[in-house]
mmCIF file of C-alpha atoms and ligand atoms in Angstrom:
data_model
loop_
_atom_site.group_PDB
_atom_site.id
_atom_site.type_symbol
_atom_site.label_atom_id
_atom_site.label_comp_id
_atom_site.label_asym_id
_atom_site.label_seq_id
_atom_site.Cartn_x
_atom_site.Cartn_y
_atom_site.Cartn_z
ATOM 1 C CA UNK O 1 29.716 161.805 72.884
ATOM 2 C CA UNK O 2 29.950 161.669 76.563
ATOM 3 C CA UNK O 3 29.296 158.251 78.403
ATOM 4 C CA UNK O 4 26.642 157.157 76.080
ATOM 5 C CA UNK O 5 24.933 154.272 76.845
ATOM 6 C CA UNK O 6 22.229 152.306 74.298
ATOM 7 C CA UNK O 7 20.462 149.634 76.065
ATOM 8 C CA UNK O 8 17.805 147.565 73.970
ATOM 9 C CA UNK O 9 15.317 145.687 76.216
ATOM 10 C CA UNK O 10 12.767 142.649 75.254
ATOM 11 C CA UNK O 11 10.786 140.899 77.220
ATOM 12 C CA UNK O 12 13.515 138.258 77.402
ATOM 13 C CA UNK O 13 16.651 140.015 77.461
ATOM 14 C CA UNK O 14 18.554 143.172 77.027
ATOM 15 C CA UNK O 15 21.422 144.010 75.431
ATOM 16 C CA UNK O 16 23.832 146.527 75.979
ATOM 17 C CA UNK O 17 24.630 147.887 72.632
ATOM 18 C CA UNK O 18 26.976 151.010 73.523
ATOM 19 C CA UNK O 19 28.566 150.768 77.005
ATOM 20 C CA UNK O 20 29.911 154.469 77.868
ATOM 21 C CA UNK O 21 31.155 155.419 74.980
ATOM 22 C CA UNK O 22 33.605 158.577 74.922
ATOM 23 C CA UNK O 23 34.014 159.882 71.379
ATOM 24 C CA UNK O 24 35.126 163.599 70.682
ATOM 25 C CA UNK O 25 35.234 163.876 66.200
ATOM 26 C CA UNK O 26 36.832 167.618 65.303
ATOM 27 C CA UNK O 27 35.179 169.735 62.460
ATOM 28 C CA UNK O 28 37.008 168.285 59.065
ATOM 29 C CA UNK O 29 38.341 164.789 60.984
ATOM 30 C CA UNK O 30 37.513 161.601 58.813
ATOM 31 C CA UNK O 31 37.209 158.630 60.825
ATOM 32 C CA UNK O 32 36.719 155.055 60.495
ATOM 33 C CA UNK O 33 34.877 153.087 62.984
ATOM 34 C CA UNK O 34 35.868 148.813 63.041
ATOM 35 C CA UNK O 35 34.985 146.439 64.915
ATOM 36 C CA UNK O 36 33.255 142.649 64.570
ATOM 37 C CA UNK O 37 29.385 142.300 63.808
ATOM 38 C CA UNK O 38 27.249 143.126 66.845
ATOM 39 C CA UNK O 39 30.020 145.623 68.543
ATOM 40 C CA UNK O 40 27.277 148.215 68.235
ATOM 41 C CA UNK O 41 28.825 150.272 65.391
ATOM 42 C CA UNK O 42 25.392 151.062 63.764
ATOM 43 C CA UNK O 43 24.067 151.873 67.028
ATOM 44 C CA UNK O 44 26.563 154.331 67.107
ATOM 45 C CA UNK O 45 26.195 155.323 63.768
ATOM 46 C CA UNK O 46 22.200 155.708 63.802
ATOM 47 C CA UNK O 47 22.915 157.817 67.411
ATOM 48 C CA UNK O 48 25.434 160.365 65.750
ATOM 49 C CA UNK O 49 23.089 160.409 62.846
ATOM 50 C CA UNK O 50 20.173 161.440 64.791
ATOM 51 C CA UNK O 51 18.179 158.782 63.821
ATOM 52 C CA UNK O 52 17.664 157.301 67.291
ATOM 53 C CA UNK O 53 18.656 158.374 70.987
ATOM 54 C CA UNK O 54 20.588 156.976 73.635
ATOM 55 C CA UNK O 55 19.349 155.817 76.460
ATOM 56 C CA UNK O 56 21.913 157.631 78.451
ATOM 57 C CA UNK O 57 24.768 160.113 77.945
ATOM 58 C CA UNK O 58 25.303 163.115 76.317
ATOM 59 C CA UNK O 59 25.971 164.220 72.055
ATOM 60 C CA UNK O 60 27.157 167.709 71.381
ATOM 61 C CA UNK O 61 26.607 168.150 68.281
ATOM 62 C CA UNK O 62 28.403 171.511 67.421
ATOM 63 C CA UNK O 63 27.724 172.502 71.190
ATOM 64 C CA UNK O 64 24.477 171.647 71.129
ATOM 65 C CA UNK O 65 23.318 168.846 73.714
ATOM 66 C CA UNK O 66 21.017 166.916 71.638
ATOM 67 C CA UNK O 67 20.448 163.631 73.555
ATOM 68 C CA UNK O 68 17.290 164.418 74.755
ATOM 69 C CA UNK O 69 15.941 165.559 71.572
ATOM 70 C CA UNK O 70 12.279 164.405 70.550
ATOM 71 C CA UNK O 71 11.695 162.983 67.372
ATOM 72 C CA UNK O 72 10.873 166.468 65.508
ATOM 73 C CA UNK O 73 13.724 168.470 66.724
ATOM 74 C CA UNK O 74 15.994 165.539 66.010
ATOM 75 C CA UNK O 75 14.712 165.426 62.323
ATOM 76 C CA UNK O 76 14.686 168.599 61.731
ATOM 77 C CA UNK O 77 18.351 168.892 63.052
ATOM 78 C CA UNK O 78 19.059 165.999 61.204
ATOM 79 C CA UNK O 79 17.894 167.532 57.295
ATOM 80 C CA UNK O 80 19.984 170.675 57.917
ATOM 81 C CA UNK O 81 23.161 168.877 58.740
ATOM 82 C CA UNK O 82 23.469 165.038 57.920
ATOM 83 C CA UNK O 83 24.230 163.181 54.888
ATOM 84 C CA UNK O 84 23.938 159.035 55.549
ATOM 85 C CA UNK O 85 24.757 156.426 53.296
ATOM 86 C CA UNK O 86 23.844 152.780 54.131
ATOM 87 C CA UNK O 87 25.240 149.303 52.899
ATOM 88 C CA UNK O 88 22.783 148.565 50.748
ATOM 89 C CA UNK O 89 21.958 151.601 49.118
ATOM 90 C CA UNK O 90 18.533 152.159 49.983
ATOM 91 C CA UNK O 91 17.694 153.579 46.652
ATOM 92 C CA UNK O 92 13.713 153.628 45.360
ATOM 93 C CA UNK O 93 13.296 151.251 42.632
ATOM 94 C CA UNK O 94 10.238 153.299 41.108
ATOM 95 C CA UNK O 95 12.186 156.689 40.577
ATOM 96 C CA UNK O 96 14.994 157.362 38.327
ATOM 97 C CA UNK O 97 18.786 158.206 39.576
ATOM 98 C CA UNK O 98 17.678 162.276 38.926
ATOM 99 C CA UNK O 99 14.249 161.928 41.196
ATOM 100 C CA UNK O 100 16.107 159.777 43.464
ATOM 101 C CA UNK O 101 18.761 162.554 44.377
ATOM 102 C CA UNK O 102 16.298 165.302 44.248
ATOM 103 C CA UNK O 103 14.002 163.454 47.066
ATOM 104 C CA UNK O 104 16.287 164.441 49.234
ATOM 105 C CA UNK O 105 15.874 168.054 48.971
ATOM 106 C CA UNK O 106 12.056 167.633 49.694
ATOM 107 C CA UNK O 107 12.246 167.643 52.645
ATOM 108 C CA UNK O 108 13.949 171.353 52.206
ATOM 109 C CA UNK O 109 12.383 174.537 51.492
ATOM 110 C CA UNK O 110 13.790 175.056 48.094
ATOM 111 C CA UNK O 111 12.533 176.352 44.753
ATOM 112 C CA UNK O 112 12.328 173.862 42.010
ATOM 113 C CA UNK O 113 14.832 175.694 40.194
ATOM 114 C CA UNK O 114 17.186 175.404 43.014
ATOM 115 C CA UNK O 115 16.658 172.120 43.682
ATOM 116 C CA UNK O 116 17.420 171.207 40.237
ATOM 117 C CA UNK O 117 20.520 172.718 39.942
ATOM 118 C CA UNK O 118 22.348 171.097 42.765
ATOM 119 C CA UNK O 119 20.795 167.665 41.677
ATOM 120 C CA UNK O 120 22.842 168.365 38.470
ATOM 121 C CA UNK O 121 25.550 169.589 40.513
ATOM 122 C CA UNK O 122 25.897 166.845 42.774
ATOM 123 C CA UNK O 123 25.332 164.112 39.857
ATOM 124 C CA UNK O 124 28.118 165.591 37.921
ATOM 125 C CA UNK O 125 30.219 165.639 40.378
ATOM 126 C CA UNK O 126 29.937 161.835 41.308
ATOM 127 C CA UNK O 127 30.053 161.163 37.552
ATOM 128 C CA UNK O 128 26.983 159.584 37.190
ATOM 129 C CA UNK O 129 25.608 162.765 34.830
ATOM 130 C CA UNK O 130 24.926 160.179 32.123
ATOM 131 C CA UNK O 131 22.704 157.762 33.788
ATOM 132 C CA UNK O 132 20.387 160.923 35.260
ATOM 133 C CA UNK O 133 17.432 159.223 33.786
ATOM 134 C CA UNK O 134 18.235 155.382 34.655
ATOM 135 C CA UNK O 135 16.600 153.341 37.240
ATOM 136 C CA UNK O 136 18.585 152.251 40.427
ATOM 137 C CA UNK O 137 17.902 148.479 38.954
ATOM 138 C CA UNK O 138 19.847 149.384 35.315
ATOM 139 C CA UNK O 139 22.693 150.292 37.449
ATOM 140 C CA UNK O 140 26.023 148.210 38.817
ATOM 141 C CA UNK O 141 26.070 148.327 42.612
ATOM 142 C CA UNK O 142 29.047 150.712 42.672
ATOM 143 C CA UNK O 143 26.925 153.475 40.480
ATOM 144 C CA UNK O 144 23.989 152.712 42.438
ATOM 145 C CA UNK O 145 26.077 153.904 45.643
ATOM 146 C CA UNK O 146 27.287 156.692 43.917
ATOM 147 C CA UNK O 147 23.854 157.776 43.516
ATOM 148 C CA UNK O 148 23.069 157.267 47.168
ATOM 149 C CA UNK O 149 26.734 159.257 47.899
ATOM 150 C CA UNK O 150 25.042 161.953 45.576
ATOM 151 C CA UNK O 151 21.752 161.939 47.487
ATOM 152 C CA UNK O 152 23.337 162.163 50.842
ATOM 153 C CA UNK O 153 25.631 165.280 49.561
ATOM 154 C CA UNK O 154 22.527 167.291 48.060
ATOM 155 C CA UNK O 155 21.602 168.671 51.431
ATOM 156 C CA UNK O 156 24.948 170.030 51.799
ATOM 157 C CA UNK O 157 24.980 168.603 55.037
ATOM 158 C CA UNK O 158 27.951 169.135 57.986
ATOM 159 C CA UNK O 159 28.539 165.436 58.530
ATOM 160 C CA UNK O 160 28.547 162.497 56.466
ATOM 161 C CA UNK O 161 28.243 159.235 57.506
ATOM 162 C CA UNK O 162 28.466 155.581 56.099
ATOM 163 C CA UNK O 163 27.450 152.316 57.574
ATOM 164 C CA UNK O 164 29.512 150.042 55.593
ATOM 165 C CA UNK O 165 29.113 151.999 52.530
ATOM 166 C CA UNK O 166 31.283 149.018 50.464
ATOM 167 C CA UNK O 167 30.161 146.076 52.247
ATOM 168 C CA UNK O 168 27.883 144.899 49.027
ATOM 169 C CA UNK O 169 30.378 145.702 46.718
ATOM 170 C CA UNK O 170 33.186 143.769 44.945
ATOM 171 C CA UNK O 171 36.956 145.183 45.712
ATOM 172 C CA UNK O 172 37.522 146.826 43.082
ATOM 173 C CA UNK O 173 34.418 148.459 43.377
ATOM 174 C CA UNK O 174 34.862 148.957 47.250
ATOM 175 C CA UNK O 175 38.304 150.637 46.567
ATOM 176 C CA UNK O 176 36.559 153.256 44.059
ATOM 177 C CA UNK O 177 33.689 154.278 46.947
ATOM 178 C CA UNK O 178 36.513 154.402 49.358
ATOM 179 C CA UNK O 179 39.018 157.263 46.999
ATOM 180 C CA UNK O 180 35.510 158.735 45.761
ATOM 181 C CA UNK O 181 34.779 159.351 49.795
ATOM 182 C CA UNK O 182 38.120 160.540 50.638
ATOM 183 C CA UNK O 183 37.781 162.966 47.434
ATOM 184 C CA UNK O 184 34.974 164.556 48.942
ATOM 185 C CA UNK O 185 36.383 164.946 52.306
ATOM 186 C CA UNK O 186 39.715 166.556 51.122
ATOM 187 C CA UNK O 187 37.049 169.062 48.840
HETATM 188 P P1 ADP N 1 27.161 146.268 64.308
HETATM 189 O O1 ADP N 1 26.612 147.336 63.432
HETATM 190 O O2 ADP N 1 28.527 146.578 64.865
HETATM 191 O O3 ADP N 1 27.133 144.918 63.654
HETATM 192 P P2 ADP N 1 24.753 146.745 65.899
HETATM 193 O O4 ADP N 1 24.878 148.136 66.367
HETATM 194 O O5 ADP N 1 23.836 146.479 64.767
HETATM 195 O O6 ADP N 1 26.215 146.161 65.607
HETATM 196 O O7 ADP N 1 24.276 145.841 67.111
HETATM 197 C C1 ADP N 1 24.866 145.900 68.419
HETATM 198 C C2 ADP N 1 24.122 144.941 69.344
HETATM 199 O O8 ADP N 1 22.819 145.455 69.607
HETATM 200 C C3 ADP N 1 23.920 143.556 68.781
HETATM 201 O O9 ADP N 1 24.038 142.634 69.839
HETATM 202 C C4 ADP N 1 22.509 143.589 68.243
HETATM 203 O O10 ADP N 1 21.933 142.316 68.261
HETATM 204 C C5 ADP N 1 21.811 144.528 69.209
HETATM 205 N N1 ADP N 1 20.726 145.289 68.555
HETATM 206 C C6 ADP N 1 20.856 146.163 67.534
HETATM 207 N N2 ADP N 1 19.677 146.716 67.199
HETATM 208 C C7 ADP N 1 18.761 146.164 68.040
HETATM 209 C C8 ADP N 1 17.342 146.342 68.220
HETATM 210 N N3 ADP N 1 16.647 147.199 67.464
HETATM 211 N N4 ADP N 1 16.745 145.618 69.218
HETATM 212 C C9 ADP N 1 17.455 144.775 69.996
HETATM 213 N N5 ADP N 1 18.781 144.577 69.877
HETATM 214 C C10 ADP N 1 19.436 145.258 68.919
HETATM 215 MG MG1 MG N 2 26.028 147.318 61.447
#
């Protein structure tokens, strides 16, 4: 990121969420992004993740300046490379842990047979094989993120990202999403 801005305006105010930001993140890096609530850090996050623009300054994303990306070529950037977990899961109640996961690969031209296999891939490896056919709601909140870790890995995507992936989880809980992260990054 070079000298990215994100400015939101009202009628009333505006509010500088991202003031110049300079961030360079190297293929394999895994890095952790603090600060206090309202420092912008999910402005940041939704940015990198493609899921909204800057209002100024430039994103390489693998040498690719995509700040001035529409809304298409983001999203279509965006379901060949990027995996994004959220705080609070963001599961759909209606659809079982299995058609949760494989929702993700929808949006990707894959067989069925395909798709299948790397839901069961990407369920086994979380180690949430056995609860395939549960609903989000049967589930503790440290499975249900594991589902939602599973869903963002289907894709296979280049970059994963979390916006306080343990903040609605107990500690002991929190410490298991942390290692289980970490585990995937040293895969
Ligand atoms: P964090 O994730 O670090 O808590 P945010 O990125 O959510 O911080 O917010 C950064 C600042 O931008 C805050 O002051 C917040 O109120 C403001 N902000 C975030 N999203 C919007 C929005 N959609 N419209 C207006 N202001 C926003
Ligand atoms: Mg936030």
């Amino acid at each position: 990121l070079h000298n990215m801005y994100k400015i939101y305006s009202t009628d009333e105010v505006e509010t500088v969420a991202l003031n110049g930001v300079n961030l360079e993140i190297e293929q394999g890096d895994f890095v952790a992004i603090m600060g206090p609530s309202g420092c912008g850090k999910s402005t940041l996050l939704n940015i990198v993740g493609m899921l909204d623009n800057p209002s100024d300054g430039d994103y390489f994303f693998f040498d690719e300046n995509i700040a001035k990306y529409n809304e298409s070529q983001r999203s279509e950037l965006r379901k060949q490379n990027i995996g994004f977990i959220f705080q609070s899961f963001n599961l759909i109640e209606e659809l079982s842990v299995a058609e949760n996961i494989e929702l993700a690969l929808l949006y990707h031209d894959m067989p069925s047979a395909e798709r299948k296999k790397r839901v069961a891939k990407v369920m086994d490896r979380m180690g949430i094989a056995h609860r395939a056919n549960h609903m989000p709601g049967q589930l503790s909140g440290g499975q249900q993120q594991r589902v939602a870790i599973a869903r963002a890995l289907a894709g296979e995507p280049r970059l994963l990202l979390a916006d306080e992936p343990t903040g609605n989880l107990d500690s002991a809980m929190a410490g298991q999403v942390m290692e289980l992260l970490e585990q995937i990054h040293s895969a």
